[in-house]
GROMACS .gro file of C-alpha atoms in nm:
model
  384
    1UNK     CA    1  -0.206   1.429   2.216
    2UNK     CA    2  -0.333   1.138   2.083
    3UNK     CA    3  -0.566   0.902   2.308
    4UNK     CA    4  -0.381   0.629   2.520
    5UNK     CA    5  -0.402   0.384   2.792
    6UNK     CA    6  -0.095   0.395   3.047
    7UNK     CA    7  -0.046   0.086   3.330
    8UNK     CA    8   0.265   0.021   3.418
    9UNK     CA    9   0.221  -0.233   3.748
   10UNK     CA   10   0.554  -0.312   3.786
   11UNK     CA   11   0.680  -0.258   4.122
   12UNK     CA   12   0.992  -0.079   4.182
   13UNK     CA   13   1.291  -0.146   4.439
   14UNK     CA   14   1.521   0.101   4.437
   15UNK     CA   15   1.867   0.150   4.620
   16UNK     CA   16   2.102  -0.001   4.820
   17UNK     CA   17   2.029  -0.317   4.980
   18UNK     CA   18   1.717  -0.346   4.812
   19UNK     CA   19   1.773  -0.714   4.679
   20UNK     CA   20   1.716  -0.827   5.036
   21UNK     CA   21   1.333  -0.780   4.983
   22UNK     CA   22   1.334  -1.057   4.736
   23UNK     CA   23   1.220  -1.292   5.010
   24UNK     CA   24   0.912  -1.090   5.092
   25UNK     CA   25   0.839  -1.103   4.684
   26UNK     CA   26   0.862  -1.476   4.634
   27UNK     CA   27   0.587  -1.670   4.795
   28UNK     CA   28   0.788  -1.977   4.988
   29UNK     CA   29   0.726  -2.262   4.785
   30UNK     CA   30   0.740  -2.069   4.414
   31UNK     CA   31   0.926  -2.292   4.126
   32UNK     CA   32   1.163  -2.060   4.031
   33UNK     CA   33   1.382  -2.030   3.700
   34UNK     CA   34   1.693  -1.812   3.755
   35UNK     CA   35   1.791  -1.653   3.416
   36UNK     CA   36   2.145  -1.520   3.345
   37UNK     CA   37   2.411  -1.386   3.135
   38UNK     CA   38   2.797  -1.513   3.123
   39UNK     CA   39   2.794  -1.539   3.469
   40UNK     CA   40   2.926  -1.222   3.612
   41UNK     CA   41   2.659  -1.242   3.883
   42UNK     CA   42   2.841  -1.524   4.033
   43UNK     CA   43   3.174  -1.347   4.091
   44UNK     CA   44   3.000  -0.997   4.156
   45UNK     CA   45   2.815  -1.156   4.497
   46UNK     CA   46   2.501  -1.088   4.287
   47UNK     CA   47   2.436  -1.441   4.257
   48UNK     CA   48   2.479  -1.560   4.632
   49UNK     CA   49   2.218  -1.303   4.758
   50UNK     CA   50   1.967  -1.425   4.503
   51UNK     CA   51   2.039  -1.764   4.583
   52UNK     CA   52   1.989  -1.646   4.995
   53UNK     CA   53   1.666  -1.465   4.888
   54UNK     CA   54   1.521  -1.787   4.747
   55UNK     CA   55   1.583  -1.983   4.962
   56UNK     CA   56   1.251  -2.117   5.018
   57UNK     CA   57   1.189  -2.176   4.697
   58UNK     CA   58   1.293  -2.453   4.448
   59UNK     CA   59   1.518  -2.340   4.200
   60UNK     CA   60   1.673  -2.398   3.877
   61UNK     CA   61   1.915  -2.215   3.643
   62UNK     CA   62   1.979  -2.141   3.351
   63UNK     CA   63   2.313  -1.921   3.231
   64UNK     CA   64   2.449  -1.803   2.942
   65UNK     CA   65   2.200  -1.561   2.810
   66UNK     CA   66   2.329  -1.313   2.514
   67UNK     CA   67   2.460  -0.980   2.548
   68UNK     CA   68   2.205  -0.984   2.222
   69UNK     CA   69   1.978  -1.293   2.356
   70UNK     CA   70   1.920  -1.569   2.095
   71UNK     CA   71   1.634  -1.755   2.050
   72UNK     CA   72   1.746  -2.093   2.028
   73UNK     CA   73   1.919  -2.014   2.362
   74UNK     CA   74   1.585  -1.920   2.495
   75UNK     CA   75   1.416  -2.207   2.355
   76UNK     CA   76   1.660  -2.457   2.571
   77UNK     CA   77   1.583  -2.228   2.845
   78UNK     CA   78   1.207  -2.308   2.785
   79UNK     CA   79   1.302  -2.678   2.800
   80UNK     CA   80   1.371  -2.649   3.103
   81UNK     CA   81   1.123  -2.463   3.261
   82UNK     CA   82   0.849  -2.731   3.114
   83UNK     CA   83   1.087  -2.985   3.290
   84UNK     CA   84   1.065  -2.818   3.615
   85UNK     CA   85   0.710  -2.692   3.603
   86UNK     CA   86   0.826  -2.313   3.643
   87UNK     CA   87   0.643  -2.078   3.821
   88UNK     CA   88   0.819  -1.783   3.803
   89UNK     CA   89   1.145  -1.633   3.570
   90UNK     CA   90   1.371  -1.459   3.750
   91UNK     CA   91   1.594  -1.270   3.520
   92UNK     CA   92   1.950  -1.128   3.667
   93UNK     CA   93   2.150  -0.934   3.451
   94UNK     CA   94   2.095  -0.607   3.206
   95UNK     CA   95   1.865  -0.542   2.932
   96UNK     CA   96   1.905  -0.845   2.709
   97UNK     CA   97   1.817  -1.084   3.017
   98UNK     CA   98   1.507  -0.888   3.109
   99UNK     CA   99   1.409  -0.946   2.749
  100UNK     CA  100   1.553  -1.290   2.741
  101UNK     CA  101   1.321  -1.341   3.064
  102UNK     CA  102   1.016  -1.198   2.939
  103UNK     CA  103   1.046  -1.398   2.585
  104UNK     CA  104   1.087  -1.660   2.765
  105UNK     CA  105   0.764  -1.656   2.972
  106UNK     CA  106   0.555  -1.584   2.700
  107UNK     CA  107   0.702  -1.902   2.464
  108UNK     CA  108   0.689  -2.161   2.777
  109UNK     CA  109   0.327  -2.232   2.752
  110UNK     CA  110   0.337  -2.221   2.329
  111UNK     CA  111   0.403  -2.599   2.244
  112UNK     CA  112   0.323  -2.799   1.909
  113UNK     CA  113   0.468  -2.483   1.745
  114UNK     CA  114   0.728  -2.278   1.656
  115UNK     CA  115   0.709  -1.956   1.913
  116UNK     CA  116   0.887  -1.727   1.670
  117UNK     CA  117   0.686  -1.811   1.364
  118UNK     CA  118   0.351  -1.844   1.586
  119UNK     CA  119   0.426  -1.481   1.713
  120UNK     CA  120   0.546  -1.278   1.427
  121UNK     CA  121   0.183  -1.430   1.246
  122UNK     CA  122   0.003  -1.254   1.527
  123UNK     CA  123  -0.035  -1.536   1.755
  124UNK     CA  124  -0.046  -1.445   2.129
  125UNK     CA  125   0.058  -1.664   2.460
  126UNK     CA  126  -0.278  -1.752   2.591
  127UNK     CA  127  -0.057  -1.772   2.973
  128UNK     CA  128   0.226  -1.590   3.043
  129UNK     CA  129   0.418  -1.686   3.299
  130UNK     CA  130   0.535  -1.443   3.608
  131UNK     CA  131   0.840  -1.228   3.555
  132UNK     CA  132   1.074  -1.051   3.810
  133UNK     CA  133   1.385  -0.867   3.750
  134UNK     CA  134   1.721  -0.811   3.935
  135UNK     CA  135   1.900  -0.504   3.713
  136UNK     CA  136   2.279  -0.479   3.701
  137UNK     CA  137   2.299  -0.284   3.406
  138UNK     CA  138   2.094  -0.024   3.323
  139UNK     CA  139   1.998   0.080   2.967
  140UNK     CA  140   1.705  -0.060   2.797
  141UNK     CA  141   1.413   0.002   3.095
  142UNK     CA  142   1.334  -0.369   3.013
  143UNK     CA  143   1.278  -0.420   3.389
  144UNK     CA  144   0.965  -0.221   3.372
  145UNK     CA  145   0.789  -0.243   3.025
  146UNK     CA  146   0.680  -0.508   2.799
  147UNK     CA  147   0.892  -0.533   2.460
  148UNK     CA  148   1.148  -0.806   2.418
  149UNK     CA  149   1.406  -0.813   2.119
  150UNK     CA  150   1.552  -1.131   2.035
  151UNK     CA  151   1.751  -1.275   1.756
  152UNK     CA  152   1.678  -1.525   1.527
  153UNK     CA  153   2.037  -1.699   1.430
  154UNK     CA  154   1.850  -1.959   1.202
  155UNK     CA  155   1.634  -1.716   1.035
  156UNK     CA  156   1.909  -1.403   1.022
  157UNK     CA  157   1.672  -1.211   1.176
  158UNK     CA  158   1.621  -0.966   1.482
  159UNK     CA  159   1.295  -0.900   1.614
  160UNK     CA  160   1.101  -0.680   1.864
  161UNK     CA  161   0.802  -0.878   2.041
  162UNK     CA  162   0.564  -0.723   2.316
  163UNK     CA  163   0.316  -0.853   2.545
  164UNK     CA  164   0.207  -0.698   2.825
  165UNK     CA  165   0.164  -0.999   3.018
  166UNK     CA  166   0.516  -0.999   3.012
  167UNK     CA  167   0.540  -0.684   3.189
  168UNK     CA  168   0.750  -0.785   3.527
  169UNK     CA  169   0.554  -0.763   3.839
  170UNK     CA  170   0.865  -0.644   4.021
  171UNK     CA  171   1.223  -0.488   3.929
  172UNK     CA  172   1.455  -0.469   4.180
  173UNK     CA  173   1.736  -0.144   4.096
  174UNK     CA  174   2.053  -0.135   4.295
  175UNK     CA  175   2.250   0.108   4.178
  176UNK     CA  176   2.605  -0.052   4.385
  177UNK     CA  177   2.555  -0.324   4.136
  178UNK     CA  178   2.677  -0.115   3.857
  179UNK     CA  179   3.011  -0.098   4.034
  180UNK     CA  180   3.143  -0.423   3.864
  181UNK     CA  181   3.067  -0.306   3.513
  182UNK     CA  182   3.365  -0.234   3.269
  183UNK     CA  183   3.386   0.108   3.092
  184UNK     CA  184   3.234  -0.007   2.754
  185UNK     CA  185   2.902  -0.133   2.926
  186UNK     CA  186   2.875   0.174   3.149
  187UNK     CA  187   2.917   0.354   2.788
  188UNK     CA  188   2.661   0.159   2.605
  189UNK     CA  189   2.426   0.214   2.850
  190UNK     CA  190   2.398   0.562   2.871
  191UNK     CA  191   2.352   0.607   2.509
  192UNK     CA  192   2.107   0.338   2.445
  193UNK     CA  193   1.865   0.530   2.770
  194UNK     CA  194   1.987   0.864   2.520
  195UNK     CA  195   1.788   0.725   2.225
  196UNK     CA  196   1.523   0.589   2.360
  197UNK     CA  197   1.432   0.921   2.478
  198UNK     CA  198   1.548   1.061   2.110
  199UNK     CA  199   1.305   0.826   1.932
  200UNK     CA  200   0.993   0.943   2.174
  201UNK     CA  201   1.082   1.298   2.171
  202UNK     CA  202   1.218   1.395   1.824
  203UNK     CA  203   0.910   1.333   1.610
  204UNK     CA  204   0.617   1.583   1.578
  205UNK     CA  205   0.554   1.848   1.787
  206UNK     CA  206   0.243   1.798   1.962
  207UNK     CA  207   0.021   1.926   2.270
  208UNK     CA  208   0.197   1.726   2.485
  209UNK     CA  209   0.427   1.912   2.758
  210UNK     CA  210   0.434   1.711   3.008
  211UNK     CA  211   0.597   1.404   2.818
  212UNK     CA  212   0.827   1.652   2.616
  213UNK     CA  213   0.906   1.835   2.933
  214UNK     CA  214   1.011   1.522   3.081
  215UNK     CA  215   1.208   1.399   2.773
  216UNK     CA  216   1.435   1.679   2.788
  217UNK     CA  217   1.485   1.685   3.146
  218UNK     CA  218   1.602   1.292   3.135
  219UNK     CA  219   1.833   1.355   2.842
  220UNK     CA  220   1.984   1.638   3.041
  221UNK     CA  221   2.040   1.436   3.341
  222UNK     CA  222   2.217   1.188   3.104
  223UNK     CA  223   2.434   1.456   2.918
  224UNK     CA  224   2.537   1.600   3.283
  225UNK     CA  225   2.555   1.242   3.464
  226UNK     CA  226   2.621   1.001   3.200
  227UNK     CA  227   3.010   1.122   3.188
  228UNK     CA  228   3.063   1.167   3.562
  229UNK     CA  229   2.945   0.752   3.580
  230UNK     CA  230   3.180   0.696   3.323
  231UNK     CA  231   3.504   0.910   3.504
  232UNK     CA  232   3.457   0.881   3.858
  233UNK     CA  233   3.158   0.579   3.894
  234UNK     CA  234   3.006   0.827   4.209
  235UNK     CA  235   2.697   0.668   4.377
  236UNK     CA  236   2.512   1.022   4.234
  237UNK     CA  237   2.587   0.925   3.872
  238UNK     CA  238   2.518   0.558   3.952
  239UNK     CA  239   2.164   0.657   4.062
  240UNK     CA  240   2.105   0.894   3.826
  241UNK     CA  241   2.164   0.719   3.522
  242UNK     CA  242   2.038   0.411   3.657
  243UNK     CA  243   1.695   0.567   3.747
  244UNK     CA  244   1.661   0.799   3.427
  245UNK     CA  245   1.767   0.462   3.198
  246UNK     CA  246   1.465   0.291   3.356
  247UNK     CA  247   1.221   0.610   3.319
  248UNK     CA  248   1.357   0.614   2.925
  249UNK     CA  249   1.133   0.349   2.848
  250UNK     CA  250   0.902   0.288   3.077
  251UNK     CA  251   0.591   0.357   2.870
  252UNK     CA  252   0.511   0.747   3.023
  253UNK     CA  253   0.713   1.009   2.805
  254UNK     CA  254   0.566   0.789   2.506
  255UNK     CA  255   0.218   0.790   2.567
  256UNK     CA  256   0.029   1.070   2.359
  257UNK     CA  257   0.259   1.148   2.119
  258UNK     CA  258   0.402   1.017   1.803
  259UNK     CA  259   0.714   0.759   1.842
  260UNK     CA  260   0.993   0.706   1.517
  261UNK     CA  261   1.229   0.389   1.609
  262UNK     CA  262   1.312   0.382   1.280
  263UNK     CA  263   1.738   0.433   1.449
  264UNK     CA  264   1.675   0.132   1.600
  265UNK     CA  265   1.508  -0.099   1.313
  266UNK     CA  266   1.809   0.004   1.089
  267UNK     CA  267   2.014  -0.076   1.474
  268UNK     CA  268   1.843  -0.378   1.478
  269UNK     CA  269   1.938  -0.505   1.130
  270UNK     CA  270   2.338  -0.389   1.217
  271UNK     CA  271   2.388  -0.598   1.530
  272UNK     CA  272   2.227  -0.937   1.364
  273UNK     CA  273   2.469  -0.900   1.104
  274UNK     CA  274   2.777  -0.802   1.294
  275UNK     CA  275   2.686  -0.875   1.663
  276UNK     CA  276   2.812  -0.520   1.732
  277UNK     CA  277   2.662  -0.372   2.082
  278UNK     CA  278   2.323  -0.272   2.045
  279UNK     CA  279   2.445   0.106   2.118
  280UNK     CA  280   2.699   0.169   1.879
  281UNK     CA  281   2.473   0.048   1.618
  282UNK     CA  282   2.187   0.332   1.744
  283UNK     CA  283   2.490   0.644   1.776
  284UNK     CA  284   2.612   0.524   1.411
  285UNK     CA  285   2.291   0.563   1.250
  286UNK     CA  286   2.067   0.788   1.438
  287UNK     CA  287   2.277   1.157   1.394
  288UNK     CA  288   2.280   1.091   1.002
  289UNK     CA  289   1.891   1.049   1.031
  290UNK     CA  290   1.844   1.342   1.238
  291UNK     CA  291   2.022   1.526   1.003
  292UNK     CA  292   1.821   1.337   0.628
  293UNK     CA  293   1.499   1.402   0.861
  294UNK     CA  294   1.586   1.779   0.960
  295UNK     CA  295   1.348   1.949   0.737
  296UNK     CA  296   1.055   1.705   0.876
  297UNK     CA  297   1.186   1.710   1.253
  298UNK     CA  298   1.306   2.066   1.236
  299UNK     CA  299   1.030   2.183   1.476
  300UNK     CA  300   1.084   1.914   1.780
  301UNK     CA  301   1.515   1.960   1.619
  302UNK     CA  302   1.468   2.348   1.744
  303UNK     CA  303   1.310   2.284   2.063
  304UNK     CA  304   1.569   2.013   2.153
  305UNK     CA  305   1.863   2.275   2.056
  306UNK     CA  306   1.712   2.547   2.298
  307UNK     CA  307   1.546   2.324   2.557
  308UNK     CA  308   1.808   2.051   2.594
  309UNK     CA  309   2.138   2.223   2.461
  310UNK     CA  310   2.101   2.582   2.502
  311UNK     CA  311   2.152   2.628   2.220
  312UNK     CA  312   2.052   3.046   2.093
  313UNK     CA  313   2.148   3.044   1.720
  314UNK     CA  314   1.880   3.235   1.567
  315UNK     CA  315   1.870   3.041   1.226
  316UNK     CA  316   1.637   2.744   1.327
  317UNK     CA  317   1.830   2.512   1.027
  318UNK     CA  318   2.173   2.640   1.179
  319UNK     CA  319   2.045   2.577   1.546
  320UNK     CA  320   1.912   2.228   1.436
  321UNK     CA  321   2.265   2.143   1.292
  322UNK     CA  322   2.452   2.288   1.595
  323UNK     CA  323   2.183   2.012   1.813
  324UNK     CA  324   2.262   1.735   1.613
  325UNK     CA  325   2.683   1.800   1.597
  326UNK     CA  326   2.648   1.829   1.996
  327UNK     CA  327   2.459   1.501   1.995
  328UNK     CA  328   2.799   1.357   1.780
  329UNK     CA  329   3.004   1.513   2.012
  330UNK     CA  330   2.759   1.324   2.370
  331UNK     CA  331   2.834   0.999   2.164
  332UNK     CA  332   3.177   1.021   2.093
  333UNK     CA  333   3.260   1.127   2.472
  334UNK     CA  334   3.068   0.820   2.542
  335UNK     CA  335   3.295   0.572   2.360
  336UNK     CA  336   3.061   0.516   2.034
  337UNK     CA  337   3.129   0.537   1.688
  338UNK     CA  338   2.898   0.784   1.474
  339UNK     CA  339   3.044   0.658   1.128
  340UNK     CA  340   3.109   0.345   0.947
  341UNK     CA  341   3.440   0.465   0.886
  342UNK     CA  342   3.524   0.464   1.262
  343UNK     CA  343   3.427   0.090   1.334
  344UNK     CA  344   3.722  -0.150   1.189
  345UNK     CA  345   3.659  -0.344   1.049
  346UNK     CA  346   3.303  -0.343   0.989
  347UNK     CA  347   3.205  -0.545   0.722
  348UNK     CA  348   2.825  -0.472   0.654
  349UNK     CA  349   2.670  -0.406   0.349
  350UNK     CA  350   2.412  -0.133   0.303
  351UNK     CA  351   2.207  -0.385   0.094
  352UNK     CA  352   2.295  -0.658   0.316
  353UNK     CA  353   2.105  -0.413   0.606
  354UNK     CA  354   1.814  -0.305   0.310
  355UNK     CA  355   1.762  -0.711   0.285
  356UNK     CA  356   1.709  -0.785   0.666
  357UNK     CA  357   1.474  -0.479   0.706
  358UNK     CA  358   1.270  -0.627   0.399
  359UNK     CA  359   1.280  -0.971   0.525
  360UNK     CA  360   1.159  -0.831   0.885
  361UNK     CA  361   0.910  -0.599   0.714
  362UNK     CA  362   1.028  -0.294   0.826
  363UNK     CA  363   0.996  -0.103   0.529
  364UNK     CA  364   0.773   0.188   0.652
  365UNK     CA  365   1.024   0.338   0.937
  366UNK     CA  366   0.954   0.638   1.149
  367UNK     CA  367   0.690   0.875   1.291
  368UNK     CA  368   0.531   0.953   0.956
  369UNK     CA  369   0.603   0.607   0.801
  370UNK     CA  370   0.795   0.764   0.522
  371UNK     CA  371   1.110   0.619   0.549
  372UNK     CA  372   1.109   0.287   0.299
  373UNK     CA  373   1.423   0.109   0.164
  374UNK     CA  374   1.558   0.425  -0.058
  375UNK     CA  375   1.546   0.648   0.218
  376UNK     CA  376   1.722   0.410   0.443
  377UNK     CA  377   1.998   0.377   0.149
  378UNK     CA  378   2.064   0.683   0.181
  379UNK     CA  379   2.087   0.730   0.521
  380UNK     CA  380   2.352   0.453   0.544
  381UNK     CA  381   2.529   0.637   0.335
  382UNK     CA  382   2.536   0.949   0.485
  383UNK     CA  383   2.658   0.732   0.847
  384UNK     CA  384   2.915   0.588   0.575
   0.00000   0.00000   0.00000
């Protein structure tokens, strides 16, 4: 393992009826902004109980958050929180409002600049402000850990930012609140919780059992669960894939041990040129760079066949193939595309994808650092 240092503080409410505890996590008094998506919390009942947990606070909102949040939405949203001398984001949604939520309380108190431009130079919020999260969809484990990624419509670009004093101090994880999402969101988010463990696990094998162990026991909970949310919506699979999606990307199986996210810089680049959901941009890329890493990844690719799929082929190349055509297989019961060819119409260029990785200066990808703009060519092409 390699050294680390692990704190995650945020607090954790989990289950039914948890959301009535919001009133003992509020001080009375607090200035609180209310963050949201297109407004599905208001016809869910979501809304209504936030509303009746804040009650003794003052409150403003702000709605219409991104399903891939934009950062001249969040800067509006910033706007007002100077207006109204905000003490406290509250974001209510999924993934992109947690990150919407914690972007925003790290650009509030940057003024006399531009946040973006004063944060991708290495500039950091001197004051954060005070996060909390109510999860409806689970996915990205942005309730609990401290990355953000936001997209830049003026500058073409999307982004990854972290700062831990963004981290939210509490999360709260219903799982009934799931029961209100469509099939294709239910879909997305078991995948996206699949490769976050896939981009923490499949690198290098090192001494590190404990966070491998636990990598391969979440992405068998969301092989066995992930379908029974999708066909029957049980409260099991609801809490299952709720509660493994948050431990996905919490900060624990990562610590130690080498990471790769170069599936989701290449993801990244996808969805800011064709707003396609974060997920399908991850399953149509990430099983043609498991198979143009294999020879690298072949190691951590046998252990995953074995440990994950049961997978006995002796041949380790032929049991690392068999792993990665079962991983097709997980995304295509799942709803997502793992081709080009499958999404229509699609119209992204490879070099148009090659340009937004140079422009964001991702041109080092993966555990190693050896994946640069001809590798990723051909990578594309093998997803083509």
């Amino acid at each position: 393992m390699t050294t680390f240092r692990l704190c995650n503080p945020t607090q954790i409410l989990f289950g039914t009826d948890q959301l009535k505890e919001l009133e003992s996590l509020v001080p009375a008094g607090t200035r609180v902004l209310v963050l949201y998506g297109g407004g599905s919390i208001k016809r869910n009942g979501v809304y209504d109980q936030v509303m009746a947990g804040l009650k003794q606070c003052s409150v403003v909102e702000f709605g219409g958050v991104e399903a891939n949040p934009v950062y001249e939405t969040i800067l509006k949203a910033a706007e007002l929180a100077r207006a109204s001398g905000t003490q406290l984001i509250l974001a209510v949604g999924g993934g992109s409002v947690a990150d919407a939520g914690k972007f925003l309380a790290t650009i509030v108190p940057i003024e006399g600049v531009d946040p973006w431009d004063y944060l991708v130079q290495g500039g950091a919020s001197t004051t954060t402000l005070p996060v909390g999260v109510v999860l409806t969809l689970p996915a990205t484990g942005s309730e609990s850990n401290p990355v953000s990624v936001i997209s830049n419509k003026t500058k073409g670009l999307k982004l990854p930012f972290a700062n831990e004093k963004a981290r939210p101090q509490f999360a709260i994880l219903d799982p009934d609140f799931m029961k209100s999402l469509d099939r294709r969101q239910l879909e997305n988010g078991v995948v996206d919780a699949f490769t976050h463990v896939i981009e923490q696990y499949l690198t290098l094998p090192v001494n590190a059992p404990v966070q491998f162990g636990f990598s391969e026991t979440l992405l068998k909970v969301l092989i066995e669960w992930g379908p029974k949310l999708i066909e029957t919506g049980s409260a099991e699979a609801r809490e299952n894939v709720m509660w493994a999606a948050n431990q996905a990307l919490n900060g624990l199986i990562g610590a130690g041990v080498p990471q790769d996210w170069s599936t989701h810089m290449i993801g990244h680049a996808i969805t800011a040129l064709s707003d396609l959901d974060h997920a399908r941009t991850l399953t149509l890329v990430m099983p043609a760079l498991m198979r143009f890493k294999a020879a690298d990844k072949l190691p951590m690719l046998v252990r995953y066949a074995r440990n994950v799929w049961g997978i006995t082929e002796p041949d380790e190349a032929r049991a690392a193939e068999q792993a990665i055509a079962k991983t097709e297989a997980f995304f295509r019961q799942m709803g997502c595309p793992v081709r080009f060819s499958e999404i229509a119409p699609l119209k992204v260029a490879p070099e148009d994808i090659v340009h937004h990785l140079e422009e964001a200066g991702h041109t080092a990808l993966g555990e190693r650092q050896d994946i640069g703009i001809p590798q990723v060519r051909e990578i594309l092409e093998l997803a083509a």
